[in-house]
PDB file of C-alpha atoms in Angstrom:
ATOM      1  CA  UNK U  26       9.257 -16.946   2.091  1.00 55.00           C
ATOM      2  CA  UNK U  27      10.080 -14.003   4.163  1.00 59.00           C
ATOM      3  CA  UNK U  28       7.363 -11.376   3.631  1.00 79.00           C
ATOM      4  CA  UNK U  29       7.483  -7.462   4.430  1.00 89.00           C
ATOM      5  CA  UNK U  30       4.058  -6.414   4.729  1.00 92.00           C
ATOM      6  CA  UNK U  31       3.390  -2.319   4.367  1.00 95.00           C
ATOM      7  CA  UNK U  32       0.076  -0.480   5.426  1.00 95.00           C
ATOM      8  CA  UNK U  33      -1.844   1.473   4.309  1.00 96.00           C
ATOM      9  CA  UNK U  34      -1.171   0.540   1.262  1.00 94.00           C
ATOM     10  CA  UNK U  35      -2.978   3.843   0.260  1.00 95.00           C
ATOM     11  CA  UNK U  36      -3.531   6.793   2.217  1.00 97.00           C
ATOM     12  CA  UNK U  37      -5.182  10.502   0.899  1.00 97.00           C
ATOM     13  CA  UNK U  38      -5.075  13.332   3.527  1.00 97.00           C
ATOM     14  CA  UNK U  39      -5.400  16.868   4.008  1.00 97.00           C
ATOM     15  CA  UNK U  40      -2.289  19.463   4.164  1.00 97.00           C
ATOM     16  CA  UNK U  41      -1.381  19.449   7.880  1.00 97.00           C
ATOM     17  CA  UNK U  42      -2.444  16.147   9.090  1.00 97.00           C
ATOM     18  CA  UNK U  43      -0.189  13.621  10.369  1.00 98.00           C
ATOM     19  CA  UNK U  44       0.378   9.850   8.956  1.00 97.00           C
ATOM     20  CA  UNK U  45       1.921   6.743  10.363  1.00 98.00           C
ATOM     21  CA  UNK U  46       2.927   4.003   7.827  1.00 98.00           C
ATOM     22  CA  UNK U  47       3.799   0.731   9.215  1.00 97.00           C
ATOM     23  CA  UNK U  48       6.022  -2.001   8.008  1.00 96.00           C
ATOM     24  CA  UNK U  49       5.788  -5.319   9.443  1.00 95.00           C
ATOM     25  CA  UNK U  50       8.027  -9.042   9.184  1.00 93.00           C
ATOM     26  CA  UNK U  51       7.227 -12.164  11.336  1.00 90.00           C
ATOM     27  CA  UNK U  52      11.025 -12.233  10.675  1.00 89.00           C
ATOM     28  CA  UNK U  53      14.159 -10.304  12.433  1.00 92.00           C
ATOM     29  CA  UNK U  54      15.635  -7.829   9.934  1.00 90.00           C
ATOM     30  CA  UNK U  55      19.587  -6.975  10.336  1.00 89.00           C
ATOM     31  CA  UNK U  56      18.794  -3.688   8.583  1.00 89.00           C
ATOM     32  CA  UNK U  57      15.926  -1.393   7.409  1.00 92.00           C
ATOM     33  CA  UNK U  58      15.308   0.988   4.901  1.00 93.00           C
ATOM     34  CA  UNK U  59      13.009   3.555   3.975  1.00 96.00           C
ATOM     35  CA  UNK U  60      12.476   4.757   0.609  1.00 96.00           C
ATOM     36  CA  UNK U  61      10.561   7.707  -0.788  1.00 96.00           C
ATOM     37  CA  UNK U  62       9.339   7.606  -5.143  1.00 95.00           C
ATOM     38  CA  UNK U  63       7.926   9.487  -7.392  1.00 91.00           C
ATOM     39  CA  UNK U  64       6.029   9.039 -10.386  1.00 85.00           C
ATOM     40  CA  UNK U  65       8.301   7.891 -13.506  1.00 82.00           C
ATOM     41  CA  UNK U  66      11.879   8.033 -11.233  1.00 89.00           C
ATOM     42  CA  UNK U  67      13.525   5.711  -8.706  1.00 92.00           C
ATOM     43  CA  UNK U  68      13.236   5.278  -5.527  1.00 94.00           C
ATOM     44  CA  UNK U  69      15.329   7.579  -3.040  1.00 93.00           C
ATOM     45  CA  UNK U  70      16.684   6.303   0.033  1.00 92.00           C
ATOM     46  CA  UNK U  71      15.345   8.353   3.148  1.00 96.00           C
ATOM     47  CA  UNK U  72      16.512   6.447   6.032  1.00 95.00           C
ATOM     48  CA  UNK U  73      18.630   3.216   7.222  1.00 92.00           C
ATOM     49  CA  UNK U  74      17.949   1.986  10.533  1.00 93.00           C
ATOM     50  CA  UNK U  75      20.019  -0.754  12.236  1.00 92.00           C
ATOM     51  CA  UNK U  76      19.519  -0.616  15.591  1.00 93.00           C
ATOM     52  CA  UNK U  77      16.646  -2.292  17.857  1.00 95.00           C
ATOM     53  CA  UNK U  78      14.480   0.765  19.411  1.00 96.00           C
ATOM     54  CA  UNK U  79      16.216   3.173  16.967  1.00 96.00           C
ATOM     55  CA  UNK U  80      14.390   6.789  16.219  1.00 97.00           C
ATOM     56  CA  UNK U  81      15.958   8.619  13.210  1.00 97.00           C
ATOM     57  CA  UNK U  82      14.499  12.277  12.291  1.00 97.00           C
ATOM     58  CA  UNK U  83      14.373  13.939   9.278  1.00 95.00           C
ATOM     59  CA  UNK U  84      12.912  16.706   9.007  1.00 95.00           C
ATOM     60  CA  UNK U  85       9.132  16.388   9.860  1.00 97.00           C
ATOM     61  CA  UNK U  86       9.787  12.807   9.224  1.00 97.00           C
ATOM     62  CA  UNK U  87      10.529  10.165  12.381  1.00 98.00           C
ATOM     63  CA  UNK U  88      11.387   6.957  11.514  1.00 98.00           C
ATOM     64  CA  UNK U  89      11.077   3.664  13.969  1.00 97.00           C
ATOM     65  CA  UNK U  90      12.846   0.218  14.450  1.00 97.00           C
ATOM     66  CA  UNK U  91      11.114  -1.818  16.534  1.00 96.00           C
ATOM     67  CA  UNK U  92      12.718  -3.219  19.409  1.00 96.00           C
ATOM     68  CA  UNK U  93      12.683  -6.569  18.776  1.00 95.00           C
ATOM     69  CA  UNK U  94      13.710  -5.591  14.711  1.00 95.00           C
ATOM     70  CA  UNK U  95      10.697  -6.928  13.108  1.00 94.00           C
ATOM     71  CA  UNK U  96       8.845  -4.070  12.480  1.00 95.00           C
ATOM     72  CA  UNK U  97       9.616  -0.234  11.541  1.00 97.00           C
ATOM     73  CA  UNK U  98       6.882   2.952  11.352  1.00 97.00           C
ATOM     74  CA  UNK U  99       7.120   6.297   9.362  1.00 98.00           C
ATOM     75  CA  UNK U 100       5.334   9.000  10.826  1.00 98.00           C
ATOM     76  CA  UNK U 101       4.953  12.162   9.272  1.00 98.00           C
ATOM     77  CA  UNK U 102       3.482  15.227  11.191  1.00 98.00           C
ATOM     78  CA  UNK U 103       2.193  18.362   9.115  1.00 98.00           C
ATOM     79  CA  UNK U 104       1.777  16.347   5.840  1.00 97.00           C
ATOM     80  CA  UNK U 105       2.872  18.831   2.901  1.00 97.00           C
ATOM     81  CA  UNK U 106       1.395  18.091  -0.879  1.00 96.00           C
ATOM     82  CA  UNK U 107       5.658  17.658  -1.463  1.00 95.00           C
ATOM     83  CA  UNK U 108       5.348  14.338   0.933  1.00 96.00           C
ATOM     84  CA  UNK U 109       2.870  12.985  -1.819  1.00 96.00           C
ATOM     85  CA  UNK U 110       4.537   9.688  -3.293  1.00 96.00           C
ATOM     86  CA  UNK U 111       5.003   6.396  -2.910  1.00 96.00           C
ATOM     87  CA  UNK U 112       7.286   5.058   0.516  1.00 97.00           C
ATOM     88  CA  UNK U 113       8.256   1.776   0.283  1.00 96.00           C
ATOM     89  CA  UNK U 114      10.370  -0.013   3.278  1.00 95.00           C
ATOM     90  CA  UNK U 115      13.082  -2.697   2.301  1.00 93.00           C
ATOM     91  CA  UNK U 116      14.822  -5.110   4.806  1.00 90.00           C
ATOM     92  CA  UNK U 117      17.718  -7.021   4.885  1.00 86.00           C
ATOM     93  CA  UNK U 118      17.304 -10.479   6.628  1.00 81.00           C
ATOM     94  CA  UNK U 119      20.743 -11.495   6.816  1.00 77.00           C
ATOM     95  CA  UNK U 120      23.936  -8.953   6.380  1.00 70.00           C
ATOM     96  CA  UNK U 121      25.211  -9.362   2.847  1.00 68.00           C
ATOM     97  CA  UNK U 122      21.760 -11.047   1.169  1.00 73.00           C
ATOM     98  CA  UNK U 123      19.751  -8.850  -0.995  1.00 77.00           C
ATOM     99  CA  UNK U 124      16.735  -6.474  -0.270  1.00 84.00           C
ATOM    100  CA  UNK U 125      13.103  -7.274   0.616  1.00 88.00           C
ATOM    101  CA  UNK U 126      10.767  -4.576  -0.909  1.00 90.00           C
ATOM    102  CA  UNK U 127       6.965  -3.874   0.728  1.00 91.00           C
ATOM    103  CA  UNK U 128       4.629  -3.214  -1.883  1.00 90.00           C
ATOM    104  CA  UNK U 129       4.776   0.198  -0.362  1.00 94.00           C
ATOM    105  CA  UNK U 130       2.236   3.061   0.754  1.00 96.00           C
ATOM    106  CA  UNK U 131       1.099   5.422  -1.832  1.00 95.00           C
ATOM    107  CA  UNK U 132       0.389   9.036  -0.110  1.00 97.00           C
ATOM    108  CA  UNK U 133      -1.097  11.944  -1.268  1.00 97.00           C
ATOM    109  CA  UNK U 134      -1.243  14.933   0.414  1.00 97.00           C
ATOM    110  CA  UNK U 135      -3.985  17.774  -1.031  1.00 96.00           C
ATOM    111  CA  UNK U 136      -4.051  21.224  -0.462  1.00 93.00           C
TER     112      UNK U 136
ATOM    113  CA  UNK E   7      21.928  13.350  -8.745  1.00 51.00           C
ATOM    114  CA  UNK E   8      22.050   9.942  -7.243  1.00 61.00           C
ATOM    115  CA  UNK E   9      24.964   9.086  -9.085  1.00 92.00           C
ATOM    116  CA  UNK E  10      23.229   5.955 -10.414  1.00 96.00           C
ATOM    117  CA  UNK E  11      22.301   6.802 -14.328  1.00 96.00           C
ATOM    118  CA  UNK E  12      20.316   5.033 -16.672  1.00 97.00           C
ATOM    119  CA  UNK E  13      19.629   5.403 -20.751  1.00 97.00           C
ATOM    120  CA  UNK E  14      17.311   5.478 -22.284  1.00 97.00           C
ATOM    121  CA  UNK E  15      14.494   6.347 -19.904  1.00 96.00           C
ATOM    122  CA  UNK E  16      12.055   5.392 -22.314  1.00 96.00           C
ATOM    123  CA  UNK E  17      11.449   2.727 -24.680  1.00 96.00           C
ATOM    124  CA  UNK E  18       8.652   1.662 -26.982  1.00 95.00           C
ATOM    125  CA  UNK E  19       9.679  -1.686 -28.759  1.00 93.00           C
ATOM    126  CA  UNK E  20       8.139  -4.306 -30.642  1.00 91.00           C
ATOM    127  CA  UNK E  21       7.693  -8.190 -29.416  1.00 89.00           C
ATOM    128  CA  UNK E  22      10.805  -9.035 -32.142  1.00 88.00           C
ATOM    129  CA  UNK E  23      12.786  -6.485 -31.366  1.00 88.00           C
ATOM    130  CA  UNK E  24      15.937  -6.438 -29.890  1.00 93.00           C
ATOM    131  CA  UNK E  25      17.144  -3.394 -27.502  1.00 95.00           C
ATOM    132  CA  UNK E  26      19.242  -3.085 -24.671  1.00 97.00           C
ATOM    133  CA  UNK E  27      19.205  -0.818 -21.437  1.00 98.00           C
ATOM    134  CA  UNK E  28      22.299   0.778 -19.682  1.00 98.00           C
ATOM    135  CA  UNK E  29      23.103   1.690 -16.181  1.00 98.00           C
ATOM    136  CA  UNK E  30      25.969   3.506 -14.782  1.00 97.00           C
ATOM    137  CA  UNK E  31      27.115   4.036 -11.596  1.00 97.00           C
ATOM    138  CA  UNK E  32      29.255   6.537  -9.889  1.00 94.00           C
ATOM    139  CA  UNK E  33      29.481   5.733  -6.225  1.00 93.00           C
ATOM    140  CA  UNK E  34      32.643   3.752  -6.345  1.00 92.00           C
ATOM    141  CA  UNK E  35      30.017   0.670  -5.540  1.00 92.00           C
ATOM    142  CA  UNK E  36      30.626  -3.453  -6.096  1.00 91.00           C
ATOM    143  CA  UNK E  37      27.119  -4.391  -6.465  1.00 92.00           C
ATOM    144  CA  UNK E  38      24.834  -3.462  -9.254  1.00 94.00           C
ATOM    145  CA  UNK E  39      21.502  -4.788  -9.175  1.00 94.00           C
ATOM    146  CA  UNK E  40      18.026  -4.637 -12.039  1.00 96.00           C
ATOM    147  CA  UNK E  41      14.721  -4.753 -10.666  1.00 95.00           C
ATOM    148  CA  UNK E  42      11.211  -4.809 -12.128  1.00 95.00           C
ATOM    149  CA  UNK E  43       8.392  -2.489 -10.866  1.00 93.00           C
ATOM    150  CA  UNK E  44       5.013  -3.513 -12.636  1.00 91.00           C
ATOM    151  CA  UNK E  45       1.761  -1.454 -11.368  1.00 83.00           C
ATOM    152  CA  UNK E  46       0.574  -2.657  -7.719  1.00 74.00           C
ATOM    153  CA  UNK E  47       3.607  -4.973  -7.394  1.00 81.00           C
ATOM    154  CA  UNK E  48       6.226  -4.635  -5.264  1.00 82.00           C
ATOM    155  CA  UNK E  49       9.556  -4.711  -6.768  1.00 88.00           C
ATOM    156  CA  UNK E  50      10.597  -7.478  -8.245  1.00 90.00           C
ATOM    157  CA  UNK E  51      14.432  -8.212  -8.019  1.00 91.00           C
ATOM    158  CA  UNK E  52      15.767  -9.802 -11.332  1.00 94.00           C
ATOM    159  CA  UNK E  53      19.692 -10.195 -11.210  1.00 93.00           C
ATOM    160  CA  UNK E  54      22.416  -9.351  -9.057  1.00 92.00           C
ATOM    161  CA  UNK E  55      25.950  -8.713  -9.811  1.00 92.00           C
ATOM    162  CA  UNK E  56      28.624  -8.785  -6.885  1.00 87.00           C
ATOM    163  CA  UNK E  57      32.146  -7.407  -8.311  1.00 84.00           C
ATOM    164  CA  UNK E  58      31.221  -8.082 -11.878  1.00 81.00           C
ATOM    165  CA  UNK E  59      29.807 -11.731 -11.362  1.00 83.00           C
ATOM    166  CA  UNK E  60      26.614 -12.761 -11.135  1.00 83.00           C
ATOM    167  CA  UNK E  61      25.231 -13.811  -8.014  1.00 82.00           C
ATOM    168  CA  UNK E  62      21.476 -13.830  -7.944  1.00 79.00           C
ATOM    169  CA  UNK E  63      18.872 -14.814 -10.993  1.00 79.00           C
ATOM    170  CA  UNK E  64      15.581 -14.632  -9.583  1.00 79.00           C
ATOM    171  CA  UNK E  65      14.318 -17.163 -12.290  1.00 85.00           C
ATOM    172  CA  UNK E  66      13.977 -14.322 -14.996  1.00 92.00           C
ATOM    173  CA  UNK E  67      13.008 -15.764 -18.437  1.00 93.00           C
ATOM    174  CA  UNK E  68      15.934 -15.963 -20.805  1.00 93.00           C
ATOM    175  CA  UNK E  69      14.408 -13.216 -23.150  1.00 94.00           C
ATOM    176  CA  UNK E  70      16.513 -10.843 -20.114  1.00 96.00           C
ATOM    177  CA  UNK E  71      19.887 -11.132 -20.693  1.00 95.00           C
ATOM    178  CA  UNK E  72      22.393  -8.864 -18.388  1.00 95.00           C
ATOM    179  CA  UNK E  73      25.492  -8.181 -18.809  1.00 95.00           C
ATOM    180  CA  UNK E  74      28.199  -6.390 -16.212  1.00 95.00           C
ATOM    181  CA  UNK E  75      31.483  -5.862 -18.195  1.00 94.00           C
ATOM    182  CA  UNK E  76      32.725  -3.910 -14.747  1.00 92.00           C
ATOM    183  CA  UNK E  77      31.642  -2.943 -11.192  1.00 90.00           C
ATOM    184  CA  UNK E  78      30.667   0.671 -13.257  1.00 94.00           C
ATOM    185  CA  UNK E  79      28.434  -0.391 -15.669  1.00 96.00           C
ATOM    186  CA  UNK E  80      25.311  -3.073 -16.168  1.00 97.00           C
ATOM    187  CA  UNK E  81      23.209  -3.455 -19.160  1.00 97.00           C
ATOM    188  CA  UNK E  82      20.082  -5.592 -19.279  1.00 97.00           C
ATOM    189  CA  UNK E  83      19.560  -7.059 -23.230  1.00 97.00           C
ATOM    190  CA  UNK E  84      16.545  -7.433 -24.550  1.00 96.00           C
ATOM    191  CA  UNK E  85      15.013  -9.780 -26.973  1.00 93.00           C
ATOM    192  CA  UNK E  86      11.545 -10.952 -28.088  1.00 93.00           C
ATOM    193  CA  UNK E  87       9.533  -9.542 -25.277  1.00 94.00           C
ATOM    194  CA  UNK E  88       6.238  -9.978 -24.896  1.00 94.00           C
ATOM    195  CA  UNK E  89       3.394  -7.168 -23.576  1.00 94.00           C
ATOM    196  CA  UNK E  90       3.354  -8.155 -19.645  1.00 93.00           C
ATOM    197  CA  UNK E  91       6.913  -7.013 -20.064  1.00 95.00           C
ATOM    198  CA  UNK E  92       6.203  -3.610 -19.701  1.00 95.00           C
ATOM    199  CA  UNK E  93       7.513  -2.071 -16.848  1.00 95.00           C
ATOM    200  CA  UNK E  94       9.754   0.480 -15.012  1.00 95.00           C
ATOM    201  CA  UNK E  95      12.940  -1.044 -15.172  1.00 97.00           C
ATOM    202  CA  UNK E  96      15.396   0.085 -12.120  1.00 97.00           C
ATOM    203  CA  UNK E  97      19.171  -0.376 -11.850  1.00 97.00           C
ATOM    204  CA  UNK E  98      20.448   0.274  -7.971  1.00 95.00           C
ATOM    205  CA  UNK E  99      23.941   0.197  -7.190  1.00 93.00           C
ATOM    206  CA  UNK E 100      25.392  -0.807  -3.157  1.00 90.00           C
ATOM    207  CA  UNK E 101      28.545  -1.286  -1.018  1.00 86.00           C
ATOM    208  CA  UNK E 102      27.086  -5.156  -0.635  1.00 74.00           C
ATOM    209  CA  UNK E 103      28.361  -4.257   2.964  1.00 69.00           C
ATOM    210  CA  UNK E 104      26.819  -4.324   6.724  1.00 62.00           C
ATOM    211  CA  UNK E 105      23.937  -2.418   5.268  1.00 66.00           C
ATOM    212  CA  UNK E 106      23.215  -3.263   2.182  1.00 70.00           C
ATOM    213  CA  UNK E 107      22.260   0.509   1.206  1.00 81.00           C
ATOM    214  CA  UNK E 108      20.836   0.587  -2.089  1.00 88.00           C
ATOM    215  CA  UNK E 109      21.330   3.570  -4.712  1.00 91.00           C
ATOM    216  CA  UNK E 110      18.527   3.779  -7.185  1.00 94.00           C
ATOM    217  CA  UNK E 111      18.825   5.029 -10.933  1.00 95.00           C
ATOM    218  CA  UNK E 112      16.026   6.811 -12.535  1.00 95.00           C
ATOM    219  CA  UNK E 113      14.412   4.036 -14.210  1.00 96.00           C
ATOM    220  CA  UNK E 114      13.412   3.335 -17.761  1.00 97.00           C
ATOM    221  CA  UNK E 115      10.178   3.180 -18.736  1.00 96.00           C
ATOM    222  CA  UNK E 116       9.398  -0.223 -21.140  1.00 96.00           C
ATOM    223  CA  UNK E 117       6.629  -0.525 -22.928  1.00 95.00           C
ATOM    224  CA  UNK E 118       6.441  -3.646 -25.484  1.00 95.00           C
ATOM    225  CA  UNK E 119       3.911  -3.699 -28.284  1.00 93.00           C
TER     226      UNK E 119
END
């Protein structure tokens, strides 16, 4: 069984702090994605990553494939009470085969 | 917004019910997939359709029933659920490319009495 293991799996901080949220596979994954949900809606893709050693920005968001494609970070600086939510990172073992989900990271960001 | 629709997003139903959820895409996509989120679980996937055939059951009880008459559309039926049914019910929609980049709908909320 390939597992996708998340952490934190919660997190509560202040307004202007910064977070890291890791994601983690004994495995090599051919693709990664990040995914950002609210209460009662689906999950909304943020980020794909593809490439070993990859850094994609968004915003205050940085997202990070790790070299060897195993693992993956989200790191938010200047948390906002909008970033509140649940992030959950999916992989792809094999090009083609369906999505692993992490049980995800549920943030929330007070003011 | 995401271009991945799904009706109703709510539903209360009884255990002998029958009732059936609909998902529509409009991404020009030739996957459609459901998936189960339950409270501290991670998402469960339940069935995958590849160009309308069916090409994952992740041993879902035969109370779910899905049906994909075309690469548009997938509908998940119903039928003599029980309470640890109740769940956000997701329908995602991907090229089934390189990347298999998923689309997400806004879910429908189950609840089975």
């Amino acid at each position: 069984t390939q597992l996708l293991e998340q952490s934190p799996q919660f997190l509560s901080i202040q307004e202007g702090e910064n977070l890291t949220v890791y994601c983690n596979s004994s495995s090599v994954f051919s693709s990664l994605q990040w995914y950002r949900q609210e209460p009662g809606e689906g999950p909304v893709l943020l980020v794909t990553v593809v490439t070993g050693g990859e850094v994609k920005k968004l915003k205050r968001l940085t997202f990070q494939f790790g070299d060897a494609r195993k693992d993956s970070s989200l790191h938010i600086t200047a948390a906002q009470p909008g970033d509140t939510g649940l992030y959950l990172c999916a992989g792809e073992f094999q090009a083609g085969t369906a999505l692993i989900f992490g049980k995800g990271t549920t943030l929330s960001v007070s003011s | 917004e995401t271009g991945v629709t799904q009706t109703p997003r709510h539903l209360v139903m009884g255990m002998t019910n029958k009732k059936s959820l609909k998902c529509e895409q409009h991404l020009g996509h030739n996957a459609m997939y459901w998936y189960k989120q339950s409270a501290k679980k991670p998402l469960e996937l339940m069935f995958v359709y590849n160009f309308k055939e069916q090409t994952e059951n992740n041993s879902v009880p035969s109370r779910f029933s899905p049906e994909c008459p075309n690469s548009s559309h997938l509908f998940l039926h119903l039928h003599t659920l029980q309470p640890e049914d109740s769940a956000l019910y997701l329908c995602a929609s991907s090229r089934r490319d390189s990347t298999d980049t998923q689309y997400f709908g806004p879910g429908t909320r189950l609840t089975v009495l």
